Short mmCIF file of C-alpha atoms in Angstrom, two decimals:
data_model
loop_
_atom_site.label_atom_id
_atom_site.label_comp_id
_atom_site.label_asym_id
_atom_site.label_seq_id
_atom_site.Cartn_x
_atom_site.Cartn_y
_atom_site.Cartn_z
CA MET A 277 118.31 140.39 84.76
CA THR A 278 115.26 141.05 86.60
CA VAL A 279 112.22 139.08 86.21
CA SER A 280 109.02 141.20 86.78
CA PRO A 281 106.49 139.60 88.94
CA ILE A 282 104.44 139.79 85.42
CA ALA A 283 106.70 137.82 83.26
CA GLU A 284 108.09 135.46 86.33
CA PRO A 285 105.17 132.54 85.22
CA ARG A 286 105.94 133.08 82.03
CA ALA A 287 109.94 132.56 82.41
CA ARG A 288 108.71 129.11 84.49
CA GLN A 289 106.59 128.50 81.94
CA ARG A 290 109.20 128.09 79.46
CA ALA A 291 110.83 126.00 81.89
CA ARG A 292 108.12 123.49 81.55
CA LEU A 293 108.20 120.00 80.32
CA ASP A 294 106.04 119.44 77.29
CA GLY A 295 104.57 116.94 74.79
CA GLN A 296 101.12 115.84 72.90
CA LEU A 297 100.46 112.60 75.54
CA GLY A 298 96.99 111.61 74.61
CA THR A 299 94.46 109.30 76.88
CA SER A 300 95.71 106.31 75.96
CA ALA A 301 99.35 107.32 76.35
CA ILE A 302 99.30 108.13 80.20
CA VAL A 303 96.53 105.63 80.68
CA PHE A 304 99.53 103.37 80.15
CA MET A 305 102.15 104.51 81.81
CA VAL A 306 100.03 104.58 84.80
CA ILE A 307 98.62 100.51 84.40
CA ALA A 308 102.17 99.96 83.43
CA ALA A 309 103.31 101.20 86.86
CA ALA A 310 100.69 98.70 88.76
CA ALA A 311 102.24 95.85 86.78
CA PRO A 312 99.49 93.82 86.28
CA LEU A 313 100.81 90.69 85.44
CA THR A 314 102.93 91.16 88.38
CA VAL A 315 100.14 91.78 90.62
CA ILE A 316 98.16 88.55 89.30
CA GLY A 317 101.13 86.50 89.66
CA GLY A 318 102.25 88.05 93.26
CA ASN A 319 99.61 89.76 95.04
CA VAL A 320 96.65 87.15 93.19
CA PRO A 321 98.05 84.07 95.40
CA LEU A 322 98.59 86.20 98.53
CA ALA A 323 95.40 87.50 98.49
CA ILE A 324 93.65 83.47 98.29
CA GLY A 325 96.27 82.14 100.11
CA VAL A 326 96.30 84.50 102.95
CA GLY A 327 93.26 86.51 102.36
CA ASN A 328 89.97 85.14 101.77
CA GLY A 329 90.47 82.63 99.66
CA VAL A 330 87.68 81.88 96.74
CA GLY A 331 86.14 85.35 97.81
CA ALA A 332 89.75 87.46 96.76
CA PRO A 333 87.95 89.06 93.83
CA ALA A 334 86.29 91.05 96.26
CA GLY A 335 89.54 92.65 97.59
CA PHE A 336 90.50 93.26 94.49
CA ILE A 337 86.81 95.41 93.61
CA LEU A 338 86.48 97.23 96.71
CA ALA A 339 90.28 98.39 96.86
CA ALA A 340 88.79 99.73 93.32
CA VAL A 341 85.29 101.45 94.95
CA ILE A 342 87.86 103.33 97.16
CA LEU A 343 89.99 104.20 94.60
CA LEU A 344 87.08 105.16 92.37
CA LEU A 345 85.79 107.74 95.30
CA PHE A 346 89.24 109.01 95.73
CA SER A 347 89.50 110.24 92.00
CA VAL A 348 86.12 111.66 92.09
CA GLY A 349 87.33 114.55 94.33
CA PHE A 350 90.66 114.37 92.84
CA VAL A 351 89.44 115.47 88.87
CA ALA A 352 87.38 117.73 90.27
CA MET A 353 89.96 119.69 91.84
CA THR A 354 92.14 119.19 88.64
CA PRO A 355 91.13 122.37 86.58
CA HIS A 356 92.02 124.33 89.23
CA VAL A 357 95.50 122.68 89.94
CA ARG A 358 97.70 123.79 86.61
CA GLU A 359 101.09 122.22 87.41
CA ALA A 360 102.47 118.78 87.04
CA GLY A 361 102.66 118.10 90.58
CA ALA A 362 100.04 115.59 91.70
CA PHE A 363 99.66 114.89 95.47
CA PHE A 364 101.52 117.48 96.82
CA SER A 365 100.44 120.33 94.11
CA TYR A 366 96.74 119.71 95.18
CA VAL A 367 97.79 119.18 98.76
CA THR A 368 99.30 122.79 98.64
CA ALA A 369 96.66 124.05 97.43
CA GLY A 370 94.52 122.69 99.84
CA LEU A 371 95.89 122.83 103.46
CA GLY A 372 98.83 125.34 102.71
CA SER A 373 102.54 124.67 101.68
CA ARG A 374 103.81 123.13 104.36
CA ALA A 375 101.71 120.17 104.44
CA GLY A 376 101.96 120.36 100.38
CA LEU A 377 106.16 119.75 101.13
CA GLY A 378 105.08 117.09 103.34
CA THR A 379 103.16 115.57 100.87
CA ALA A 380 105.98 115.62 98.48
CA PHE A 381 108.58 114.37 100.81
CA THR A 382 106.08 111.15 101.76
CA ALA A 383 105.51 110.94 97.53
CA LEU A 384 109.29 110.76 97.01
CA VAL A 385 110.33 108.11 100.22
CA ALA A 386 107.58 106.33 98.97
CA TYR A 387 108.41 105.65 95.15
CA THR A 388 111.53 105.82 95.50
CA ALA A 389 111.08 102.69 98.03
CA ILE A 390 108.88 100.92 95.47
CA GLN A 391 110.91 101.30 92.60
CA VAL A 392 113.73 99.90 94.74
CA GLY A 393 111.73 97.05 95.63
CA ILE A 394 110.95 96.34 92.53
CA TYR A 395 114.64 96.58 91.18
CA GLY A 396 115.01 93.80 93.77
CA TYR A 397 112.54 91.72 92.26
CA MET A 398 113.77 92.23 89.16
CA GLY A 399 116.88 90.52 89.94
CA TRP A 400 115.43 87.50 91.80
CA ALA A 401 113.38 87.21 88.45
CA LEU A 402 115.96 87.81 86.03
CA ASP A 403 118.11 85.05 87.80
CA ASP A 404 115.43 82.83 87.98
CA LEU A 405 114.48 83.51 84.15
CA VAL A 406 118.45 82.77 83.00
CA THR A 407 118.57 79.56 84.91
CA PHE A 408 114.83 77.80 84.02
CA PHE A 409 116.52 78.09 80.74
CA GLY A 410 120.11 76.51 81.66
CA GLY A 411 121.73 79.74 82.51
CA PRO A 412 124.47 80.18 85.10
CA SER A 413 122.97 81.51 88.20
CA LEU A 414 124.50 85.35 88.98
CA PRO A 415 123.98 87.45 92.15
CA TRP A 416 120.89 89.20 91.53
CA TRP A 417 121.68 92.93 92.03
CA LEU A 418 124.05 92.60 88.80
CA TYR A 419 120.75 92.08 86.76
CA SER A 420 119.21 94.96 89.25
CA PHE A 421 121.71 97.27 88.33
CA ALA A 422 121.73 95.95 84.45
CA THR A 423 118.09 97.22 84.34
CA MET A 424 118.58 100.23 86.24
CA ALA A 425 121.38 101.53 83.48
CA VAL A 426 118.50 100.92 80.63
CA VAL A 427 116.02 103.09 82.69
CA ALA A 428 118.43 105.61 83.05
CA VAL A 429 118.94 105.57 79.27
CA LEU A 430 114.64 106.15 78.53
CA GLY A 431 114.17 107.88 81.40
CA TYR A 432 117.00 110.70 80.06
CA ARG A 433 115.24 110.71 76.70
CA HIS A 434 112.00 112.48 75.90
CA ILE A 435 108.65 111.09 77.55
CA GLU A 436 107.40 109.84 74.32
CA LEU A 437 110.03 107.08 73.85
CA SER A 438 109.17 105.59 77.71
CA ALA A 439 105.36 105.80 76.54
CA LYS A 440 105.87 103.84 73.60
CA VAL A 441 108.66 101.36 75.04
CA LEU A 442 105.87 101.04 78.03
CA GLY A 443 103.16 100.77 75.71
CA VAL A 444 104.01 97.62 73.79
CA ALA A 445 105.24 96.02 76.70
CA LEU A 446 101.67 96.63 78.58
CA VAL A 447 100.07 95.45 75.60
CA LEU A 448 101.41 92.36 76.08
CA GLU A 449 101.35 91.45 79.49
CA ILE A 450 97.81 92.32 79.38
CA LEU A 451 97.25 90.43 75.94
CA VAL A 452 98.22 87.07 77.35
CA VAL A 453 96.37 87.37 80.72
CA VAL A 454 93.37 87.72 78.78
CA VAL A 455 93.92 85.24 76.64
CA LEU A 456 94.29 82.71 79.39
CA ASP A 457 91.15 84.32 81.24
CA VAL A 458 89.13 83.10 78.42
CA ALA A 459 90.28 80.06 77.86
CA ILE A 460 89.69 79.04 81.65
CA LEU A 461 86.33 80.97 81.75
CA ALA A 462 85.33 79.21 77.95
CA THR A 463 86.17 75.87 79.15
CA GLY A 464 84.32 76.08 82.42
CA GLY A 465 87.57 75.85 84.39
CA GLU A 466 88.11 72.52 86.40
CA ASN A 467 84.91 72.15 87.86
CA GLY A 468 82.47 74.70 86.52
CA LEU A 469 82.68 78.83 86.58
CA ALA A 470 83.37 79.74 90.26
CA LEU A 471 80.42 81.43 91.40
CA GLU A 472 81.41 80.35 95.04
CA SER A 473 83.73 83.72 94.54
CA PHE A 474 80.74 85.86 94.95
CA ASP A 475 79.08 84.20 97.97
CA PRO A 476 78.43 87.08 100.36
CA ALA A 477 79.58 84.14 102.85
CA ASN A 478 83.12 83.87 101.12
CA MET A 479 83.76 87.37 100.00
CA PHE A 480 83.07 89.08 103.80
CA THR A 481 85.31 87.14 105.90
CA THR A 482 88.28 88.21 108.40
CA GLY A 483 90.45 87.62 105.49
CA LEU A 484 89.37 90.03 103.55
CA SER A 485 90.90 93.07 104.89
CA VAL A 486 94.13 90.87 103.67
CA SER A 487 92.67 90.69 100.31
CA VAL A 488 92.11 94.21 100.62
CA LEU A 489 95.58 95.09 101.37
CA PHE A 490 97.73 93.32 98.44
CA ALA A 491 95.02 94.41 96.12
CA LEU A 492 95.77 98.35 97.32
CA THR A 493 99.48 97.61 96.60
CA GLY A 494 98.61 96.67 93.42
CA PHE A 495 97.05 100.05 92.40
CA ILE A 496 100.31 102.03 93.47
CA GLY A 497 100.96 104.69 90.99
CA PHE A 498 97.39 105.12 89.51
CA GLU A 499 97.88 108.94 90.44
CA ALA A 500 100.36 109.52 88.24
CA THR A 501 98.15 110.45 85.67
CA ALA A 502 98.21 114.34 86.88
CA VAL A 503 102.31 114.05 86.84
CA PHE A 504 102.53 113.84 83.19
CA ARG A 505 100.14 117.34 83.03
CA ASP A 506 102.55 119.26 81.16
CA GLU A 507 102.93 116.69 78.55
CA ALA A 508 99.20 115.91 78.21
CA ARG A 509 97.41 117.04 75.01
CA ASN A 510 94.39 118.60 76.45
CA PRO A 511 95.36 117.93 80.08
CA GLU A 512 91.88 119.77 81.32
CA ARG A 513 90.42 116.57 79.59
CA THR A 514 93.00 113.79 78.91
CA ILE A 515 93.79 114.09 83.24
CA PRO A 516 90.26 113.27 84.27
CA ARG A 517 89.65 110.45 81.35
CA ALA A 518 93.56 108.69 82.14
CA THR A 519 92.67 108.88 85.99
CA TYR A 520 89.24 106.89 85.88
CA LEU A 521 90.24 104.58 83.21
CA ALA A 522 92.90 103.38 84.75
CA VAL A 523 91.47 102.60 87.65
CA VAL A 524 88.55 100.70 86.42
CA ILE A 525 90.76 98.61 84.04
CA ILE A 526 93.32 98.24 86.55
CA GLY A 527 90.17 96.87 88.75
CA VAL A 528 88.81 95.40 86.51
CA PHE A 529 91.31 93.34 85.22
CA TYR A 530 92.97 92.32 88.59
CA ALA A 531 89.28 90.84 89.81
CA VAL A 532 88.39 88.96 86.72
CA SER A 533 91.95 87.42 86.11
CA CYS A 534 91.51 86.61 90.10
CA TRP A 535 88.24 85.07 89.13
CA ALA A 536 89.86 83.29 86.55
CA LEU A 537 92.56 81.80 88.49
CA VAL A 538 90.13 80.48 91.32
CA THR A 539 87.86 78.76 88.15
CA GLY A 540 90.69 77.06 86.58
CA VAL A 541 92.31 75.05 89.65
CA GLY A 542 88.77 74.76 91.40
CA ALA A 543 87.17 76.39 94.12
CA GLY A 544 88.10 73.91 96.25
CA ASN A 545 91.71 73.51 95.27
CA ALA A 546 92.31 77.54 95.07
CA VAL A 547 93.29 77.97 98.67
CA ALA A 548 95.66 74.93 98.78
CA VAL A 549 97.30 76.02 95.19
CA ALA A 550 97.91 79.54 96.06
CA GLN A 551 99.40 78.44 99.48
CA GLN A 552 101.84 75.88 97.86
CA THR A 553 102.82 78.94 95.76
CA LEU A 554 103.50 81.17 98.75
CA ALA A 555 105.49 78.23 100.16
CA GLY A 556 107.70 78.07 96.69
CA GLU A 557 106.33 74.71 95.84
CA GLY A 558 104.45 75.58 92.58
CA ASN A 559 103.20 78.52 90.57
CA LEU A 560 99.30 79.59 90.67
CA LEU A 561 99.95 81.68 87.22
CA LEU A 562 102.94 79.66 85.11
CA ASP A 563 101.16 76.16 86.33
CA THR A 564 98.04 77.33 85.65
CA THR A 565 98.77 78.75 81.70
CA THR A 566 100.66 75.61 81.43
CA GLN A 567 97.67 73.57 81.79
CA TYR A 568 95.31 76.17 79.61
CA LEU A 569 97.47 76.91 76.90
CA GLY A 570 100.45 75.23 76.81
CA PRO A 571 104.37 74.92 78.07
CA VAL A 572 105.25 77.56 75.05
CA VAL A 573 102.93 80.10 76.38
CA ARG A 574 103.94 79.28 80.20
CA ASP A 575 107.61 80.48 78.85
CA VAL A 576 105.81 83.78 76.99
CA VAL A 577 104.43 84.82 80.40
CA GLN A 578 107.56 84.13 82.75
CA VAL A 579 109.58 86.10 80.08
CA LEU A 580 106.81 88.60 80.07
CA LEU A 581 107.10 88.96 83.99
CA ILE A 582 110.15 90.65 83.41
CA THR A 583 108.76 93.09 80.70
CA SER A 584 106.03 93.45 83.42
CA LEU A 585 108.41 94.72 85.99
CA PHE A 586 110.78 96.50 83.83
CA ALA A 587 107.25 98.82 82.18
CA CYS A 588 106.97 99.49 86.64
CA VAL A 589 110.47 100.67 87.48
CA LEU A 590 110.66 102.46 84.18
CA SER A 591 106.94 104.42 84.97
CA PHE A 592 108.03 105.20 88.68
CA HIS A 593 111.29 106.71 87.64
CA ASN A 594 109.31 108.71 85.20
CA VAL A 595 106.57 109.81 87.96
CA ILE A 596 109.67 110.76 90.59
CA ALA A 597 111.81 112.51 88.05
CA ARG A 598 108.76 114.82 88.00
CA TYR A 599 107.82 114.80 91.36
CA GLN A 600 111.97 116.06 91.87
CA PHE A 601 111.22 118.51 88.42
CA THR A 602 108.49 120.38 89.72
CA LEU A 603 109.67 121.00 93.52
CA ALA A 604 112.82 122.27 92.49
CA HIS A 605 110.55 125.17 90.32
CA LYS A 606 108.66 125.73 93.45
CA GLY A 607 112.36 126.00 95.53
CA ALA A 608 112.17 123.50 97.83
CA MET A 609 114.42 121.23 95.69
CA PRO A 610 118.08 122.32 94.17
CA ALA A 611 117.20 124.75 90.75
CA ALA A 612 119.61 122.08 88.94
CA LEU A 613 117.08 120.03 89.33
CA GLY A 614 114.73 121.97 87.55
CA ARG A 615 116.65 121.97 84.09
CA ARG A 616 114.97 120.72 81.13
CA HIS A 617 117.19 119.19 78.27
CA GLU A 618 117.36 121.20 75.34
CA LYS A 619 116.89 118.43 72.71
CA HIS A 620 115.16 115.48 74.40
CA HIS A 621 112.68 118.64 76.70
CA SER A 622 112.93 116.24 79.49
CA PRO A 623 113.96 116.22 83.13
CA ALA A 624 117.16 115.46 82.18
CA THR A 625 119.40 116.25 85.12
CA SER A 626 116.62 115.56 87.67
CA SER A 627 116.17 111.78 85.96
CA LEU A 628 120.03 111.29 86.16
CA VAL A 629 120.20 112.71 90.38
CA GLN A 630 116.88 109.93 90.54
CA THR A 631 119.29 107.15 89.06
CA ALA A 632 121.87 107.36 91.47
CA THR A 633 119.51 108.17 94.57
CA ALA A 634 118.11 104.79 93.47
CA ALA A 635 121.85 103.05 92.94
CA VAL A 636 122.94 104.33 96.60
CA VAL A 637 119.79 102.74 98.06
CA LEU A 638 120.02 99.50 96.05
CA ALA A 639 123.66 99.32 96.83
CA VAL A 640 123.10 100.01 100.80
CA LEU A 641 121.06 96.52 100.68
CA ALA A 642 122.67 94.55 98.53
CA LEU A 643 125.62 95.33 100.85
CA SER A 644 123.57 94.28 103.49
CA GLY A 645 122.76 91.23 102.44
CA LEU A 646 119.29 90.57 102.18
CA ASP A 647 117.07 88.51 100.14
CA PRO A 648 115.71 90.24 97.12
CA LEU A 649 112.21 89.31 97.53
CA VAL A 650 111.29 89.29 100.99
CA GLY A 651 113.99 91.64 102.43
CA VAL A 652 114.22 94.21 99.31
CA PHE A 653 110.90 94.03 97.66
CA GLY A 654 109.02 92.78 100.89
CA SER A 655 110.12 95.85 102.83
CA MET A 656 110.12 98.45 100.00
CA ALA A 657 106.82 98.18 99.01
CA GLY A 658 105.58 98.08 102.47
CA VAL A 659 106.99 101.51 102.87
CA ALA A 660 105.34 102.62 99.49
CA THR A 661 101.86 100.83 100.31
CA VAL A 662 101.63 102.94 103.79
CA GLY A 663 102.76 106.36 101.98
CA MET A 664 100.14 105.94 99.12
CA VAL A 665 97.52 105.34 101.42
CA LEU A 666 98.74 108.28 103.79
CA LEU A 667 99.24 110.44 100.24
CA MET A 668 95.80 109.76 98.97
CA LEU A 669 93.65 110.53 102.49
CA VAL A 670 95.55 113.93 102.86
CA THR A 671 95.24 114.88 99.42
CA SER A 672 91.14 113.81 99.96
CA ILE A 673 91.23 116.00 103.23
CA ALA A 674 93.12 118.96 101.08
CA VAL A 675 90.11 118.34 98.00
CA VAL A 676 87.35 119.30 100.75
CA VAL A 677 89.12 122.52 102.32
CA PHE A 678 89.85 123.36 98.80
CA PHE A 679 86.28 123.60 97.79
CA ALA A 680 84.87 124.98 101.22
CA ARG A 681 86.93 128.01 101.58
CA ARG A 682 85.91 128.63 97.58
CA PRO A 683 82.36 127.21 97.76
CA GLU A 684 82.05 129.44 94.36
CA LEU A 685 84.23 126.89 92.61
CA GLY A 686 81.96 123.77 94.13
CA ALA A 687 78.43 125.58 93.12
CA GLY A 688 75.94 123.01 92.29
CA ARG A 689 78.94 120.22 92.49
CA ALA A 690 78.34 119.49 95.97
CA TRP A 691 78.26 115.58 95.13
CA THR A 692 81.97 115.25 93.62
CA THR A 693 82.95 118.36 95.52
CA ARG A 694 82.31 117.41 99.27
CA VAL A 695 80.47 114.77 99.46
CA VAL A 696 82.26 111.93 97.80
CA PRO A 697 85.56 112.88 99.01
CA ALA A 698 84.17 112.97 102.20
CA ALA A 699 83.52 109.47 102.02
CA ALA A 700 86.93 108.98 100.52
CA VAL A 701 88.37 109.94 103.64
CA ALA A 702 86.15 107.54 105.26
CA GLY A 703 87.41 104.91 102.85
CA LEU A 704 91.04 105.70 103.29
CA LEU A 705 90.97 106.01 107.13
CA ILE A 706 89.67 102.46 106.87
CA GLY A 707 92.15 101.52 103.88
CA MET A 708 95.29 102.46 106.45
CA TRP A 709 94.18 100.41 109.31
CA LEU A 710 93.78 97.12 106.97
CA VAL A 711 97.22 98.23 106.09
CA LEU A 712 98.78 98.66 109.00
CA SER A 713 96.76 95.83 111.13
CA ASN A 714 98.22 93.08 108.82
CA PHE A 715 101.63 94.77 107.64
CA THR A 716 103.76 92.04 108.46
CA LEU A 717 102.42 90.10 105.91
CA VAL A 718 103.80 93.09 103.46
CA THR A 719 107.00 93.20 104.94
CA GLY A 720 107.96 89.34 105.75
CA GLY A 721 109.76 91.05 108.88
CA SER A 722 108.84 90.63 112.57
CA LEU A 723 106.84 93.33 114.19
CA GLY A 724 109.52 95.90 115.61
CA VAL A 725 111.00 96.01 111.75
CA SER A 726 107.52 96.37 110.29
CA ILE A 727 106.59 99.31 112.57
CA MET A 728 109.98 100.75 111.62
CA LEU A 729 109.16 100.74 108.36
CA ALA A 730 105.43 101.59 108.64
CA LEU A 731 106.90 104.68 110.21
CA VAL A 732 109.28 106.11 107.46
CA PRO A 733 106.58 107.67 105.36
CA ALA A 734 104.86 109.58 108.51
CA ILE A 735 108.39 111.23 109.81
CA ALA A 736 109.01 112.25 105.82
CA PHE A 737 105.90 113.96 106.45
CA VAL A 738 106.72 115.53 109.44
CA VAL A 739 109.97 116.58 107.99
CA GLY A 740 108.52 117.96 104.76
CA ILE A 741 106.13 119.96 107.50
CA LEU A 742 109.12 120.88 109.54
CA LEU A 743 111.41 122.56 106.18
CA GLY A 744 107.98 124.15 104.86
CA ARG A 745 109.08 127.17 107.42
CA ARG A 746 112.28 127.19 105.74
CA PHE A 747 111.15 126.72 101.92
CA PRO A 748 107.49 126.74 101.64
CA LEU A 749 105.50 126.21 98.48
CA ASP A 750 104.19 128.96 96.33
CA ALA A 751 100.76 128.29 96.39
CA SER A 752 99.41 131.51 95.05
CA ASP A 753 99.36 130.50 91.16
CA ASP A 754 96.83 127.78 92.82
CA ASP A 755 94.80 130.46 93.58
CA GLU A 756 95.20 132.49 90.57
CA VAL A 757 94.41 129.46 88.41
CA ALA A 758 91.51 128.53 90.63
CA GLU A 759 90.08 132.03 89.73
CA VAL A 760 90.80 131.85 86.05
CA ALA A 761 88.94 128.51 86.01
CA ALA A 762 85.69 130.09 87.92
CA ALA A 763 86.01 132.74 85.51
CA ASP A 764 86.10 130.47 82.43
CA ARG A 765 83.08 128.57 83.69
CA GLY A 766 81.19 131.83 83.66
#
């Protein structure tokens, strides 16, 4: 049967995902992707020990400011991009289909990398947990593949099941850190509140760039609010709210918790304790928890580190599956990936393919004999960090171009459609320099290996642009939506 040009969008609409996710559910999934407890336990010691010491909270605040600048243009453009493609949909509407496909390929590489990295981290963490409680030491990859099997089941089903699982895990891990923060700040910490953290002399040192780097790594996946557009309730209001809330909550949580840990061990001891953590001679988060909340809560935190990693990897799995699903409907990936499960209304085929892809990559890394933390997680997190900053940079440029070509849509809103997005471009260029200039700290590898890893997202972007000649993404719908949105406001 031939589908008429008028009926075709309706046919595509029937294949869309659906759901009734509210702002809180989407925020849960996005914050879960950030793995807040994992960041507090891993990135914070790095920011303190290698970055600007007691001034490390400033790095998380600055990273949040950069992402808020990005979010302003991202949110301003959201009503005009009514498809669940996140970065690549925005870039397609602003810069054209070839740049859009380049962005899509970069996103798939970046999110697949961070997901595989988290599987490696999960394998190490589960083995550490089991041996801590007296169990046998098993190969880390056994735990990684077992986790992957559970994620595959949840990813295959309706998104609301994943949202519930992520919600429970997220509430528990945030709650325990909040309790720790309150206990430390209420007692005054080791030597009183560490006001040294807010002394400009400690904040703006050469190590600030390193703190910002690890802070940005902790925000990976925050823009996924737009990926769940088709499954959101009232997306025109839900997506902007979820985006701003996610950035603010993550940024405040990281900064306050970082400051609380500095206060907990004392400003004069913070750098030494953090460096001991990095050397494997202690654990800043767990040891501080024992001191202020007791050994039982410490054990709880160690278990919640596992749930934090699980929530993170499940969230990224859902994001990647939806990227592939939307690309399939744009004709840039096999049509089978665009099939929706009749019962679960989920991108089931895309989810299964995504699991298979992650399994192959993880198997190659495991057979290579790489260390699960430095070799697998470190290298994959490095690829993902470069990819994330590149994606946001191109998207911010797309926002500026989109509204410049359609001045009627930005009438009376120059601040949110031009000024702030332009500032975001400048901020992200600085962010990219910070990431690349300190890249070996993320990957843990040599300069040569780090350069090759840093080039992976850029290569994916170029490959997507070249393939864009053969598989052009259809941006006409975005133009039509923009006109409809303008008419609605008029």
